[in-house]
Each structure stands twice: as C-alpha cells, then as structure tokens.
Amino acid sequence: MGTLVFVHGWSVTNTSTYGQMPQRLQQQAAAQGLPLTIRDIWLSEYVSFDDAVTMTDLVRAFDHALRDLHLLEPSFACITHSTGGPVVREWLRAQRDTPTRYSTIRLSHLVMLAPANFGSALAQLGKGVLGRLKAWFDGVEPGQRILDWLELGSAESLRLNLDMIHGSDPLDGGLFRFVLTGDRPDRSLYDHLNSYTGEDGSDGVVRIAAANLNASHAVLSLAGGGSGVAAGTDPLSLYLTRGPRCAFKMIAGAAHSGTDHGILASAQPATIEVILRCLAVRDAPGYVALCDAFERENAARDADKVELEPAEPFPPRVHIHDPRSLLILRLTDEAGEPLTGAGLLLTAGTPPSPDLMPPDFLIDRQANSHQRTTVSLFLNHTLLAGDDRVPDPRNTRRTLRPAIQAHRPYGALVKPVDLTGLVHHALAQSGAGDDLFTALGPHQTTVLDVVLPRKIHEGVFRLTQDLAPQDFSHPLPGALIG
C-alpha cells in the first residue's frame, strides 16, 4: 500500500481529532500484511474556522499540499471524517473539470467516515447565535462559508451531488469509494438545547441518509397526457435517475465524534477492521463483492432495530431504529423561478389524500436559509413502506408498535400562490400511475425537483395598428399562449 492521507472535518483546530486511529490502523494493517510506515501517513491540518475560507479555497490548498508530498507512487489513498469527505470529493471534481490547473495525482481509495455528503441539519444552527457564541469562546470564527456549503439543500452541495448522480461511475476510472457511518448518537454528548444531537437516524451530527452516496434525482414535471388528475390541475410525471453504486456500511454503536464512541477518534477495532476491508480492495469484482457484503450486514443491523437506552432510576428509553430517507425538495417553474409561497402536500392512496399519510412519517423539515424554496424533509422510510408489529425484546408478548399498513401509491399536490393573472401557475398533481415511494431508498437521499409550467397569457404582449394613444395599464389577460 502507498501513501495514506487523513482529512479531518469542520472547525477542527488540533490533530488530536484523529485520536489513535492512524497508529492503530498502521499496526493492524501491518498484522494483515499491508505495510504502512510513519512517513506514508499524512495528517491534514486545514482551516475551516475562518469566515473568509470557502470550499473552493480548501480544494486549491489541498491540491497544493498534495504536490508538496512528492509521492514516489502515482496514487494515494484517503480517509476522511465528516466535512473532509465533501472537501476531497470537490477536489476530485475540480481535478476532472480543470486538469491543467490541478495535479494529476490519482486517488485510488476514498474511505469516508461519517461524511456530510448532503450536509447536516446542525450546520444552520452552527451559523446562529449559539454557534457564534461557541466559536467566540473557542477563540475562532464559525467558518460561515463552509457552513453555507454544509447546510441541507445548499446549492453548492446539490451541484456536487447531482453531478455525481448523473455522472459516470467512478469505478470505471479506478476510484473505489466507501462510506462508513455510525448508526446512532453518543447519548452522553446530547445537547438539551439542540435535539438534532440525539436524533435517531443519525450519528448525532450527520444523518445516515445524508452520508450515504447511494442517492437519486427525481423530477416531477408536466406530463404529456391527462394522467388521471382533476380538471384544471396540471398533471406531473415522475422521472427518476439513480446514481452509481457506492459501498456503504453502518458501524453499529459508532457515533460522529467523541473519544468513547466517535467513529474516528475512538479507533474501535470494528471500525479499523472495516477500513482495512476497504483498503484491501484491488479491482472492480472485489469492490462489487464488498458492496454486496455491506448490504447484507446493513440488513442484519436493520433487523435488530430496538435500542433500550438506560435511564436509571427510570425505565429505559425505547428507540426504534427505522431506516430513514432524506428528501431534498426544490420547487421551481420551467423558467427556473422559485415558487415562493407555494405549498406541497404529500398524498397517499387511491384516490389520493393527505389524510392517508401514515402518522409520524415526517420527522423533521428544514428550509435552506439561502434558498427558502429548497426544503429538506426527513422521512421514516419504514412507516411509508409499512411494517410488521414490533415486539418488546424484554417480553415478546408485549407490543412496542403495532403493525403499520402502507397506503401506496404516494404522490404530491402542489398549490401555487398565484393561480390567476397575466403570468401564473396552476394546481399540479403527480399522476395516478406514479408512486413517489419508488424514488426513496432506506438510509438514502433523494433530490426531488418539482417543476411547474408557467401560464403566460397573450395580454403580456400585444401588437396593434391603432395609432391613437391607448391605455393598457389594466390589460385583459386573454388566452393562454400555447
């Protein structure tokens, strides 16, 4: 094995963030016949806590630092944590798109630990009053520009991820990508002022679905036919693109940070063993085999879904670890104009009704602070799919949750604010033949673009041969332009 580079996450100010991971990984690699010497391991020290620093700045500086290594081999492997994953992914894109400006060093293995690939719900709070106060006490700035990238639904993160979904498979270019993430928060680090730090379906900072690079892009746009919607309602058809497959593994009991359970700093044997499995991949068949193995292991983890959190002297708190889905919703029209103020209702069943959506399916929603019409919905995938009764592991005759019935197909109803006027939109609804559930995946993110047609009337622009002055300050809309 050649050079191994570690890249840390956001707002790190000390290389102690890596804990014992580099040393223990080196020791275990040597025991398995994968030699790694001290000079072959490099620890990153990059600045994300300066408000002037952007993601592009980090990418250029990372490339410059790589050139200074003067590698004996033409390639290297990389282990990232949290924001480090997006930093390296942005570098890979820049290297591809601007080959004359960036180095030709090839990345062979990208092992991402708890990567914030689609952002973090905490990023928006990090830019708020509490985040600025914490930064002030720590003697640094919050790192506003990096936090902008990390916000759920940011234009920058979506640009990178949609490029990935619609791009070629990195495996074809010899790049092996791996996402390893913890499956629950470290309860001892729970912040009572911020419920996201104890959110099920996350590692306490990054949601499992937001880390996973097995993602999809769905578009609801004007259909060619009637599609079975009500008169006066625009029918929308579903178009779906799935991204290239990426090896994805949940590490049981691991959290985002902390020396006890943090996926990086704690350097647990289980995490090291999985990392070495990733670094041992040498060809496409080996990569596919590891992807398959990870899927089987994740399925076994999902089957053991009940966690009993000790809460002495009270009874234990019950956590049912259902797979979640992250749905990043963007509302625009065909001209790219945001549909400000528009409402979107998810519907279920036939005929479709919002009232048939299963209770508690929506866990959280957050609008992006820069693009208010981009909203991230955190959904319980299991409740949408339907589920069997969940028994109490302490007494299987007791029921923690009764069986849940699915009400597919799921659809969407869009209610614009401007239903009349010279330029407006109409009510729009997904067609009866489409099921939005097919666009969702367990522990996965889907970017959903809802695109409405603009209704432009001929009154916007008329020609006349009457040379006498005419007042058209109150034009009649006239017919729709075809």
mmCIF file of N, CA and C in Angstrom, residues 80 90 101 105 115 145 198 228 230 323 327 378 430:
data_model
loop_
_atom_site.group_PDB
_atom_site.id
_atom_site.type_symbol
_atom_site.label_atom_id
_atom_site.label_comp_id
_atom_site.label_asym_id
_atom_site.label_seq_id
_atom_site.Cartn_x
_atom_site.Cartn_y
_atom_site.Cartn_z
ATOM 1 N N THR A 80 -11.231 10.162 5.243
ATOM 2 C CA THR A 80 -11.774 11.453 5.641
ATOM 3 C C THR A 80 -12.766 11.291 6.788
ATOM 4 N N GLU A 90 -14.995 17.398 -3.760
ATOM 5 C CA GLU A 90 -14.924 18.627 -4.556
ATOM 6 C C GLU A 90 -13.577 18.713 -5.280
ATOM 7 N N ARG A 101 -5.106 22.779 -14.314
ATOM 8 C CA ARG A 101 -4.857 23.595 -13.123
ATOM 9 C C ARG A 101 -4.547 22.739 -11.906
ATOM 10 N N ILE A 105 -2.175 13.667 -9.618
ATOM 11 C CA ILE A 105 -2.099 12.591 -8.626
ATOM 12 C C ILE A 105 -3.433 11.860 -8.590
ATOM 13 N N PRO A 115 -19.360 11.038 6.533
ATOM 14 C CA PRO A 115 -19.246 12.226 5.690
ATOM 15 C C PRO A 115 -20.558 13.008 5.611
ATOM 16 N N ARG A 145 -18.581 30.322 5.548
ATOM 17 C CA ARG A 145 -18.669 29.893 4.150
ATOM 18 C C ARG A 145 -18.709 28.369 4.032
ATOM 19 N N GLY A 198 -29.333 14.297 19.354
ATOM 20 C CA GLY A 198 -29.801 12.997 19.824
ATOM 21 C C GLY A 198 -30.783 12.352 18.874
ATOM 22 N N GLY A 228 -54.791 11.214 -15.350
ATOM 23 C CA GLY A 228 -55.783 10.912 -14.328
ATOM 24 C C GLY A 228 -55.898 11.902 -13.197
ATOM 25 N N ALA A 230 -57.425 15.753 -11.628
ATOM 26 C CA ALA A 230 -58.657 16.509 -11.721
ATOM 27 C C ALA A 230 -58.555 17.580 -12.803
ATOM 28 N N PRO A 323 -35.113 2.606 9.299
ATOM 29 C CA PRO A 323 -34.399 3.335 8.250
ATOM 30 C C PRO A 323 -35.146 4.615 7.884
ATOM 31 N N LEU A 327 -35.383 13.612 1.871
ATOM 32 C CA LEU A 327 -35.950 14.107 0.624
ATOM 33 C C LEU A 327 -35.677 15.605 0.545
ATOM 34 N N PHE A 378 -37.131 14.976 6.407
ATOM 35 C CA PHE A 378 -36.582 13.751 6.975
ATOM 36 C C PHE A 378 -37.751 12.806 7.219
ATOM 37 N N SER A 430 -49.119 14.904 -9.060
ATOM 38 C CA SER A 430 -48.482 13.749 -9.691
ATOM 39 C C SER A 430 -49.544 12.791 -10.203
#
